[in-house]
mmCIF file of C-alpha atoms and ligand atoms in Angstrom:
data_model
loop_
_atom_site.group_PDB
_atom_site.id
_atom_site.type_symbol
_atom_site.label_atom_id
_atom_site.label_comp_id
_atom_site.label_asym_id
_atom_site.label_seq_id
_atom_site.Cartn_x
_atom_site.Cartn_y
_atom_site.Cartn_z
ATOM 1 C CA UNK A 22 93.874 71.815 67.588
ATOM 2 C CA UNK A 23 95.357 74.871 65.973
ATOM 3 C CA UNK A 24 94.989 74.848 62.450
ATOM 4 C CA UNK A 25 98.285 74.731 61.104
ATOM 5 C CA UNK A 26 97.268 75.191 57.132
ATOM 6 C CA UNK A 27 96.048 79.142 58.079
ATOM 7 C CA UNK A 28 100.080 79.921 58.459
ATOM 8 C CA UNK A 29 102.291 80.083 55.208
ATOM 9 C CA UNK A 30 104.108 76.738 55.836
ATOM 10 C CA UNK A 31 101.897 74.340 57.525
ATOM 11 C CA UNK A 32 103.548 71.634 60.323
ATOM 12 C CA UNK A 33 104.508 68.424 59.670
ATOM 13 C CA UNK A 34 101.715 65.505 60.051
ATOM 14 C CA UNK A 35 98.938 63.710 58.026
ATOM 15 C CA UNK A 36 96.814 66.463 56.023
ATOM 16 C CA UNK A 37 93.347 64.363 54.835
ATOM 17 C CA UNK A 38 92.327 66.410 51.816
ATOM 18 C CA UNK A 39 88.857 65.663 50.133
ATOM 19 C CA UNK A 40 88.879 66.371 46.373
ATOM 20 C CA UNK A 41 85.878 66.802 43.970
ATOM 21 C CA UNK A 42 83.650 63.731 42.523
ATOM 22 C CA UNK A 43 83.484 65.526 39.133
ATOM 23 C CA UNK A 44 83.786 69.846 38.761
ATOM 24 C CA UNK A 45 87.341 70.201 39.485
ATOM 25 C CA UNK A 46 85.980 73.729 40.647
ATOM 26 C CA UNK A 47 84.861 71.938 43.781
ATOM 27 C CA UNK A 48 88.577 71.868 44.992
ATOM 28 C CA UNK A 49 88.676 74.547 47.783
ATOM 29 C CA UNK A 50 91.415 76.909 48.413
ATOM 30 C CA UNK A 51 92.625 75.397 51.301
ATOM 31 C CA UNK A 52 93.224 72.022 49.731
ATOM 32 C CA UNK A 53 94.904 73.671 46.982
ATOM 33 C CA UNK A 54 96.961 75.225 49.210
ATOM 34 C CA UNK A 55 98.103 72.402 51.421
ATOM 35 C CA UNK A 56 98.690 69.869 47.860
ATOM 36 C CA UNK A 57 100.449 73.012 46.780
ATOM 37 C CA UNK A 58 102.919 72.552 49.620
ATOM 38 C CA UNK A 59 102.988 69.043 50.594
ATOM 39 C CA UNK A 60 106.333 67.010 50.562
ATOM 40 C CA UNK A 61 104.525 63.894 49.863
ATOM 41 C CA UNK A 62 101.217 63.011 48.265
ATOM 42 C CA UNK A 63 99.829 59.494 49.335
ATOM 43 C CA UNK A 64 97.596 58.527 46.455
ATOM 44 C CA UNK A 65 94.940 55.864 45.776
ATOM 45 C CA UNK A 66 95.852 56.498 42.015
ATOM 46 C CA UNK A 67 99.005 58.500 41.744
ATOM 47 C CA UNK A 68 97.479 58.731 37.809
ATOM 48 C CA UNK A 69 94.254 59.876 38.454
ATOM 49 C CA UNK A 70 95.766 62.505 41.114
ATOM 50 C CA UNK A 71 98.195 63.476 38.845
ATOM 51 C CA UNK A 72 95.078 64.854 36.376
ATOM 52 C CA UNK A 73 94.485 66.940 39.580
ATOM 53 C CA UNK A 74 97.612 68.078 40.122
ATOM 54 C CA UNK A 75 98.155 69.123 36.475
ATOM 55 C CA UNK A 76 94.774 71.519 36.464
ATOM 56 C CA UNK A 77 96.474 73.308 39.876
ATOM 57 C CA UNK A 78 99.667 73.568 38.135
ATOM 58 C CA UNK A 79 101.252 71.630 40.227
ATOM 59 C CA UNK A 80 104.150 69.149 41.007
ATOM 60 C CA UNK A 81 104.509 66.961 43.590
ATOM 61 C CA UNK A 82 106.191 63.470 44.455
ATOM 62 C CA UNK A 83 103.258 61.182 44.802
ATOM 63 C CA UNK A 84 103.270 57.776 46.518
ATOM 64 C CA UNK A 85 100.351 54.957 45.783
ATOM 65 C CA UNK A 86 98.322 54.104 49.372
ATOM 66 C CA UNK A 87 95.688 51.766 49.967
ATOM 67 C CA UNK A 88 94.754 50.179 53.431
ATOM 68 C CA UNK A 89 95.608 47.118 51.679
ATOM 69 C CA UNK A 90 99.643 48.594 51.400
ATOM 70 C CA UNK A 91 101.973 46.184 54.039
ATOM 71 C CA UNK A 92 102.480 47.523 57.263
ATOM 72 C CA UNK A 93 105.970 48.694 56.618
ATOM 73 C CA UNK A 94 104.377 51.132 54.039
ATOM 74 C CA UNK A 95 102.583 52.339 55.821
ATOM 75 C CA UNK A 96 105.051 52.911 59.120
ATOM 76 C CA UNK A 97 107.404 54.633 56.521
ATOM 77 C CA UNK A 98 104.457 57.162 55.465
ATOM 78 C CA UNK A 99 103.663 57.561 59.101
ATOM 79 C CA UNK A 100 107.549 58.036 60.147
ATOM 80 C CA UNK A 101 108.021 61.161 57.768
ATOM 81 C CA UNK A 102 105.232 62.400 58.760
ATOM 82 C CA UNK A 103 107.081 63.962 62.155
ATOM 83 C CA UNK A 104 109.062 65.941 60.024
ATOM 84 C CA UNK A 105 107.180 66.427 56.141
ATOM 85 C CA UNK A 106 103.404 67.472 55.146
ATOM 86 C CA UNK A 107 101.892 64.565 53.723
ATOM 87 C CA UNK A 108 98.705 64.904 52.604
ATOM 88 C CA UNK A 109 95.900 61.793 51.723
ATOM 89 C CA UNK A 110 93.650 61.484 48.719
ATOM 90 C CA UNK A 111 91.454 59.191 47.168
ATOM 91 C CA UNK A 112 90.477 59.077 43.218
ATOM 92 C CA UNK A 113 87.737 61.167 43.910
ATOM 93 C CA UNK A 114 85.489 62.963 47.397
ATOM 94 C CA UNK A 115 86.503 62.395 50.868
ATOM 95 C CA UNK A 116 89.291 59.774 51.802
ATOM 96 C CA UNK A 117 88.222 57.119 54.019
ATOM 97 C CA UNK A 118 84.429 56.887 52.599
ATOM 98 C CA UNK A 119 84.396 54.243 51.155
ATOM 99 C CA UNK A 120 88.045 54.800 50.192
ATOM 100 C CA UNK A 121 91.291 54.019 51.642
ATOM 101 C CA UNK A 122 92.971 55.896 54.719
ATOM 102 C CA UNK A 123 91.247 54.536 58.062
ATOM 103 C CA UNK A 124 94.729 52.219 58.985
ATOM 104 C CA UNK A 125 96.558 55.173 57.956
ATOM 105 C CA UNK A 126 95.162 58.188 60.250
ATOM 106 C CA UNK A 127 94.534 55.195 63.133
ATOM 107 C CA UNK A 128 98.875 54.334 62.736
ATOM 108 C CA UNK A 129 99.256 58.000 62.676
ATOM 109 C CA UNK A 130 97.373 58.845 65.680
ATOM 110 C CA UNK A 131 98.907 56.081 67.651
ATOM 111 C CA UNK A 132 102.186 57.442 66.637
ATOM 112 C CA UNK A 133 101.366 60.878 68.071
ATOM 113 C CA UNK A 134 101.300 62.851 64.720
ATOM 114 C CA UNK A 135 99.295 65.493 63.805
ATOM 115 C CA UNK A 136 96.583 65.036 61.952
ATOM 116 C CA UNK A 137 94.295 67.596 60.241
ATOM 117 C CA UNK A 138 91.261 67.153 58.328
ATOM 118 C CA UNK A 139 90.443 69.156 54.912
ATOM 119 C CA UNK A 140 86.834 68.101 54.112
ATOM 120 C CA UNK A 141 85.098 68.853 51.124
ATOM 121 C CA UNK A 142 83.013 66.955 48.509
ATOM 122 C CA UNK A 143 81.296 63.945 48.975
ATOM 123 C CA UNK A 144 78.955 61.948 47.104
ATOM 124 C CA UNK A 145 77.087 60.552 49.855
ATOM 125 C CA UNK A 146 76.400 63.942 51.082
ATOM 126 C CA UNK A 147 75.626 65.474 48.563
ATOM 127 C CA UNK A 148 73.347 62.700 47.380
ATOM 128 C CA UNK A 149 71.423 63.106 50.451
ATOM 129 C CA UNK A 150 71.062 66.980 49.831
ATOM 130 C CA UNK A 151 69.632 66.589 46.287
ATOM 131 C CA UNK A 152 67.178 63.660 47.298
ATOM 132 C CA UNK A 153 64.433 65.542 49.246
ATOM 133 C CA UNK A 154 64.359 62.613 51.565
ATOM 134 C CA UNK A 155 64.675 63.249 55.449
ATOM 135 C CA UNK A 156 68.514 64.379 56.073
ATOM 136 C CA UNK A 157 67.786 64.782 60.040
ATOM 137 C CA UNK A 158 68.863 61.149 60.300
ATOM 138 C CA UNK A 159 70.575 58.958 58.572
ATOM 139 C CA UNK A 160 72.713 55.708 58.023
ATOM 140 C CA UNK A 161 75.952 55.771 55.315
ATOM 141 C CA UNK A 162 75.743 51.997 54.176
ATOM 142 C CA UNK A 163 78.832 52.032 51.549
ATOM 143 C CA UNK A 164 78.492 49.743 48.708
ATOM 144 C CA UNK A 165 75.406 46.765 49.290
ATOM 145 C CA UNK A 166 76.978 43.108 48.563
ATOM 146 C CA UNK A 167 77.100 41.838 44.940
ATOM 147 C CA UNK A 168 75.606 38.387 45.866
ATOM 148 C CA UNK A 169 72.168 38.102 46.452
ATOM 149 C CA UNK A 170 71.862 36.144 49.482
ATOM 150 C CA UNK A 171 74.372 38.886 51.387
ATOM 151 C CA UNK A 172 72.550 41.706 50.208
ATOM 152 C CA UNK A 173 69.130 40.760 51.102
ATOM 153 C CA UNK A 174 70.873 39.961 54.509
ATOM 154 C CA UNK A 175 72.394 43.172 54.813
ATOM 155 C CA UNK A 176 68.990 45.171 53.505
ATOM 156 C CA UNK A 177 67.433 43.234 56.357
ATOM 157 C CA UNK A 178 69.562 44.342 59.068
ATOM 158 C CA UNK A 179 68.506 48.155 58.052
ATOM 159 C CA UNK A 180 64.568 47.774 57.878
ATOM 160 C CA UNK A 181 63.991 48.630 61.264
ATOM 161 C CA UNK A 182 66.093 51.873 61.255
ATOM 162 C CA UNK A 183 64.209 55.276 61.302
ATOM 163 C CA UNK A 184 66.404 56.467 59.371
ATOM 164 C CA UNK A 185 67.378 57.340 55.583
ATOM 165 C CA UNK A 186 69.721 54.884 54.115
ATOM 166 C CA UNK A 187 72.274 55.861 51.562
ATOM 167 C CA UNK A 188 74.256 53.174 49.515
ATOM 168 C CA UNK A 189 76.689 53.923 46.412
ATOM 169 C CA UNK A 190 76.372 51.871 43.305
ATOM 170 C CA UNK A 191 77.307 51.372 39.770
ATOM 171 C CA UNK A 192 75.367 51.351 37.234
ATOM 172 C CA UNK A 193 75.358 47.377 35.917
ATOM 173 C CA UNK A 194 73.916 46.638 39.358
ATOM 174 C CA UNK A 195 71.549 48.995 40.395
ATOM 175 C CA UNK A 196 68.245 47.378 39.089
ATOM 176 C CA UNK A 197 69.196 44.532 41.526
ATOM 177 C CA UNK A 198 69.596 46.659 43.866
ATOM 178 C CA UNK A 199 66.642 48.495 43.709
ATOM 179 C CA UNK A 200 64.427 45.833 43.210
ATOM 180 C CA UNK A 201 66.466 44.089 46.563
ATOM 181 C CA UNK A 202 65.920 47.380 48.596
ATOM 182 C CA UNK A 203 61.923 47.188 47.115
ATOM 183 C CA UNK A 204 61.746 43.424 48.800
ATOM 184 C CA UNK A 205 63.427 43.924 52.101
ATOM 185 C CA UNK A 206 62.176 47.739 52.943
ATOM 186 C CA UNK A 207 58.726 47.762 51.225
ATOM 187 C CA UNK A 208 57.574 50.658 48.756
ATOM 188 C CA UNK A 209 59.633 53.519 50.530
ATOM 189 C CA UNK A 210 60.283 56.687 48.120
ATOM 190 C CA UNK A 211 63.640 56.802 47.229
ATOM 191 C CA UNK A 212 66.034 58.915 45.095
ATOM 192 C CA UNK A 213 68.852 57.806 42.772
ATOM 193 C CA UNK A 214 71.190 60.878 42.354
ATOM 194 C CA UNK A 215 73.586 60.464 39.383
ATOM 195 C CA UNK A 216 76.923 61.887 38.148
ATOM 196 C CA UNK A 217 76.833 64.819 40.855
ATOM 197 C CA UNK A 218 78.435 67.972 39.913
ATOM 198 C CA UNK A 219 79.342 66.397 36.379
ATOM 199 C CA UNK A 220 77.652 67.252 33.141
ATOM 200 C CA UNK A 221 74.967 64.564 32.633
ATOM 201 C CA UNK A 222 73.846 65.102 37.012
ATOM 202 C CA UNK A 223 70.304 63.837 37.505
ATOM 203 C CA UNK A 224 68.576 62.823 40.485
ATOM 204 C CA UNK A 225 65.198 60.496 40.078
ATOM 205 C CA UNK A 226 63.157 60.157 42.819
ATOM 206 C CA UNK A 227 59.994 57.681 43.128
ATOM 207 C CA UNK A 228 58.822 54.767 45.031
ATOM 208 C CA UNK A 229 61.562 51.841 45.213
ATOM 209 C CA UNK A 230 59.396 49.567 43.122
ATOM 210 C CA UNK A 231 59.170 52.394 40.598
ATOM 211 C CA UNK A 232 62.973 53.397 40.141
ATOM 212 C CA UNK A 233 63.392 49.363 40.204
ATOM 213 C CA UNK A 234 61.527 48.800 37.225
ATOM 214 C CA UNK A 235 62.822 52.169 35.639
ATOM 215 C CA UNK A 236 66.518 50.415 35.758
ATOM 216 C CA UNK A 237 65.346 47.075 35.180
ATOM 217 C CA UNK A 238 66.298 47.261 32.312
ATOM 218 C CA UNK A 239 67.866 50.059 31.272
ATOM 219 C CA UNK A 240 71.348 50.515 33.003
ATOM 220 C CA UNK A 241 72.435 53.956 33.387
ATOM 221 C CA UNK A 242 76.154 55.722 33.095
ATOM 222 C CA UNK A 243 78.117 56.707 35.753
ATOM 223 C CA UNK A 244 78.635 56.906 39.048
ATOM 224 C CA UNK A 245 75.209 56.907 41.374
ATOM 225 C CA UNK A 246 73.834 57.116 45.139
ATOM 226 C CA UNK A 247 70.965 55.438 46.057
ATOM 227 C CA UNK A 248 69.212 57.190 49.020
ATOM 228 C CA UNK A 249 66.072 55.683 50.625
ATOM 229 C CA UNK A 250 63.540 57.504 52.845
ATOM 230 C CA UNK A 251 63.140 55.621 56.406
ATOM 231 C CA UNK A 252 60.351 53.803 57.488
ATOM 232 C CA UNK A 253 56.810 55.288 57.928
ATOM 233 C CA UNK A 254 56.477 55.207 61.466
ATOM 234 C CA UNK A 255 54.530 52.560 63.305
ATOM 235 C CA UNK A 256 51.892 52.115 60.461
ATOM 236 C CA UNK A 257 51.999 49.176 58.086
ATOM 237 C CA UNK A 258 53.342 50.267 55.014
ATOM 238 C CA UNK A 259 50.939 51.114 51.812
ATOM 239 C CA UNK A 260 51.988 48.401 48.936
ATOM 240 C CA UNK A 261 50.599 47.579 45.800
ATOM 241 C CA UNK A 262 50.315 43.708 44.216
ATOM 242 C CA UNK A 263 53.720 43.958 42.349
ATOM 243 C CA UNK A 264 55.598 45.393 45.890
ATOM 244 C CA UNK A 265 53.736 42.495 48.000
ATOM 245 C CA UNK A 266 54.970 40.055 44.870
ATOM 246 C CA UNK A 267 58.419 41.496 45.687
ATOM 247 C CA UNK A 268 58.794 41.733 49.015
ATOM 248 C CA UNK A 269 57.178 37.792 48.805
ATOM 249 C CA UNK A 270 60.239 36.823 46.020
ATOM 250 C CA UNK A 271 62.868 38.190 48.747
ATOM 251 C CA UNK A 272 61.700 36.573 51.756
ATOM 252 C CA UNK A 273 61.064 33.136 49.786
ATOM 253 C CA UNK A 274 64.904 33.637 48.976
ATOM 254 C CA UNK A 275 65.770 33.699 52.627
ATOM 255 C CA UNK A 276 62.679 31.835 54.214
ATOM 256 C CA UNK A 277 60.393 28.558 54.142
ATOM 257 C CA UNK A 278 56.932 29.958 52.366
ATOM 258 C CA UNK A 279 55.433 30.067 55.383
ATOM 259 C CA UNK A 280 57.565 31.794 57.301
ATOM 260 C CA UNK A 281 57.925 34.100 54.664
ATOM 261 C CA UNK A 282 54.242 35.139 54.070
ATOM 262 C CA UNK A 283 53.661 35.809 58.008
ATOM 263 C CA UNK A 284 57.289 38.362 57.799
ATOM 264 C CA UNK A 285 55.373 39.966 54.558
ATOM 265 C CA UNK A 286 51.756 40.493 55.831
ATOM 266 C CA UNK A 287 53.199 41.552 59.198
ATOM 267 C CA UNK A 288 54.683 44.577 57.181
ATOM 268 C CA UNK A 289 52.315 44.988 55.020
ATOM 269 C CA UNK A 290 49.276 44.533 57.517
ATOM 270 C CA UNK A 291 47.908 42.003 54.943
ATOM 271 C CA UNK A 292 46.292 38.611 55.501
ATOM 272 C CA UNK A 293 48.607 35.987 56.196
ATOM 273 C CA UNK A 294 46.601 33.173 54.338
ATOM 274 C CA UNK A 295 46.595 35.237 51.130
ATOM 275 C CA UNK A 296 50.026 35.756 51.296
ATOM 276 C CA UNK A 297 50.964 32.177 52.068
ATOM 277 C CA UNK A 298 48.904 31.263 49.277
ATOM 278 C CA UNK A 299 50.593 33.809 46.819
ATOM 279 C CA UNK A 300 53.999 32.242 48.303
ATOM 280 C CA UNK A 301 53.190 29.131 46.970
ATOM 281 C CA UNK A 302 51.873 30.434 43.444
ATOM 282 C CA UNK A 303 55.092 32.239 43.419
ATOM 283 C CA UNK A 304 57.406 29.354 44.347
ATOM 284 C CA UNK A 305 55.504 27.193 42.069
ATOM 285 C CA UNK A 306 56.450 29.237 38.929
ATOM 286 C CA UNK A 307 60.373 29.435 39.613
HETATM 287 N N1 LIG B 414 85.241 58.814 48.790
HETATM 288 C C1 LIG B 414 84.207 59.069 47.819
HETATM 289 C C2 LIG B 414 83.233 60.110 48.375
HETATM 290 O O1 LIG B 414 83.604 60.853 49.264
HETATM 291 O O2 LIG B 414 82.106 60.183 47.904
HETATM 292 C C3 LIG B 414 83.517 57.801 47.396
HETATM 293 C C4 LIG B 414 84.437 56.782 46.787
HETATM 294 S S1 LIG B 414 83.633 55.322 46.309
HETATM 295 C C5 LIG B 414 84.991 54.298 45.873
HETATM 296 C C6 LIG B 414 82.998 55.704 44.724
HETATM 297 C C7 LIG B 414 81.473 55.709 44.705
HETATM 298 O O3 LIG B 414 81.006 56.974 45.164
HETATM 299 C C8 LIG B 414 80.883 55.568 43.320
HETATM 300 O O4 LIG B 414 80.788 54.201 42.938
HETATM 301 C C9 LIG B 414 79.524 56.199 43.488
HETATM 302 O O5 LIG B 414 78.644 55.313 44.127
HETATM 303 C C10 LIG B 414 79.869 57.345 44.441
HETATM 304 N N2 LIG B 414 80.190 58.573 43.681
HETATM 305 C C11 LIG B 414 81.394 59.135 43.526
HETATM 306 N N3 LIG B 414 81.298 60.246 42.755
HETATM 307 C C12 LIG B 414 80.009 60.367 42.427
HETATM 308 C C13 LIG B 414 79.272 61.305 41.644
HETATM 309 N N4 LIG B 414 79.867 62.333 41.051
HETATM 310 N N5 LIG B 414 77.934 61.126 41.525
HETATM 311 C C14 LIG B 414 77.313 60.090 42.116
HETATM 312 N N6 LIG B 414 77.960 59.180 42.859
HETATM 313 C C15 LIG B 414 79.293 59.308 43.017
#
């Protein structure tokens, strides 16, 4: 594919341009240069866009796009796209992660239009690159269910991957989530990488069980990743009382005790009788 944005007026087709999650110096040349001289912005928030625009200098028409938009929206974006640049952004990072676009570059490919990527900032990479955790592998899991019955479902369909996980979050709900991750994946170290590239960035890493009592409480600012290391390989993981306690609280949520205590000292390599016996202290006091 030749790349069309290297010549002064670039061709007609779908331009997917990532944009920063925070430093507005994150916006590289080449996405300036394509909003610079698009026909037609498609916008998840023509107002937040329009913040972008203004610190380019620049003016553009602007139209709002979600994957949600009917289908004749989108078949009039992808019709003047044979003949006019029009470029896709989300608020914030790279469109289509967790972000709007996917029905919009699959229409546009069935149509036959050209379609060039401009990739640049995104959390969930950059997440991983702060966290110290294993990058070699691993699994983009978007945003974990609110309700506690899907999430533990979804953290369960994960535990057997050898590979990091990386979820985004907001702040209200990420002591759930940590202490869910701490009961379905056991005491894996973990990072929670906040506000990237923005003034307040931090990135706290520390067993799950740890960072879950951290934010038990306290809810943090911002926007965050959550990036989890993967599973020690074919040894039973190392837990302490509290983990076991949590791990045991998660399964009981999902399991009959017994049931639950064999799926917990299996992972743990702890007795099964203890466990069951714990179960039942811990059911007890609900
Ligand atoms: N498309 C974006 C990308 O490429 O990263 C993600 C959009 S998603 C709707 C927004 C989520 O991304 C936030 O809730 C947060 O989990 C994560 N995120 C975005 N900006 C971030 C930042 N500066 N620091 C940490 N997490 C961020």
């Amino acid at each position: 594919m030749p790349d069309s944005t290297i010549s002064n007026s670039p061709l007609p087709g779908l331009y997917i341009v990532a944009t920063p999650i925070g430093n507005l110096g994150d916006i590289s040349a080449r996405a300036a240069s394509v909003l610079a001289r698009a026909d037609l912005i498609a916008a998840e928030d023509t107002r937040v866009t329009a913040k972008l625009l203004s610190h380019l200098g620049l003016r553009v028409p602007m139209t709002p796009y979600h994957d949600h938009s009917d289908e004749r929206t989108r078949a009039a974006l992808v019709a003047q796209m044979a003949d006019k640049v029009v470029v896709l952004v989300s608020d914030a990072g790279t469109p289509l992660i967790s972000d709007p676009g996917y029905k919009l570059v699959r229409d546009a490919r069935a149509a036959g239009r050209l379609v060039i990527t401009l990739p640049g900032p995104c959390a969930a990479i950059a997440a991983i690159t702060l966290s110290g955790l294993p990058s070699d592998r691993f699994l983009f899991a978007g945003f974990l269910p609110s309700k506690a019955k899907a999430r533990a479902d979804t953290i369960a369909e994960f535990a057997g991957l050898r590979a990091s996980l990386v979820f985004y979050e907001s702040g209200p709900r990420l002591g759930a989530s940590l202490a869910a991750l701490a009961g379905g994946l056991g005491n894996r170290d973990a990072a929670v990488a906040r506000e990237i590239t923005k003034l307040y960035e931090e990135c706290v890493t520390g067993p799950l069980a740890e960072l879950a009592a951290r934010y038990a409480e306290a809810t943090p600012k911002g926007e965050i990743v959550i990036v989890v290391a993967p599973p020690a390989d074919g040894v039973a993981e190392e837990a302490d009382d509290a983990t076991i306690d949590t791990a045991l609280r998660a399964a009981l949520a999902e399991q009959p005790v017994a049931k639950a205590a064999k799926e917990v000292a299996k992972r743990f390599g702890r007795d099964r009788h203890d466990l069951y016996a714990r179960a039942l202290t811990l059911k007890g006091g609900e």
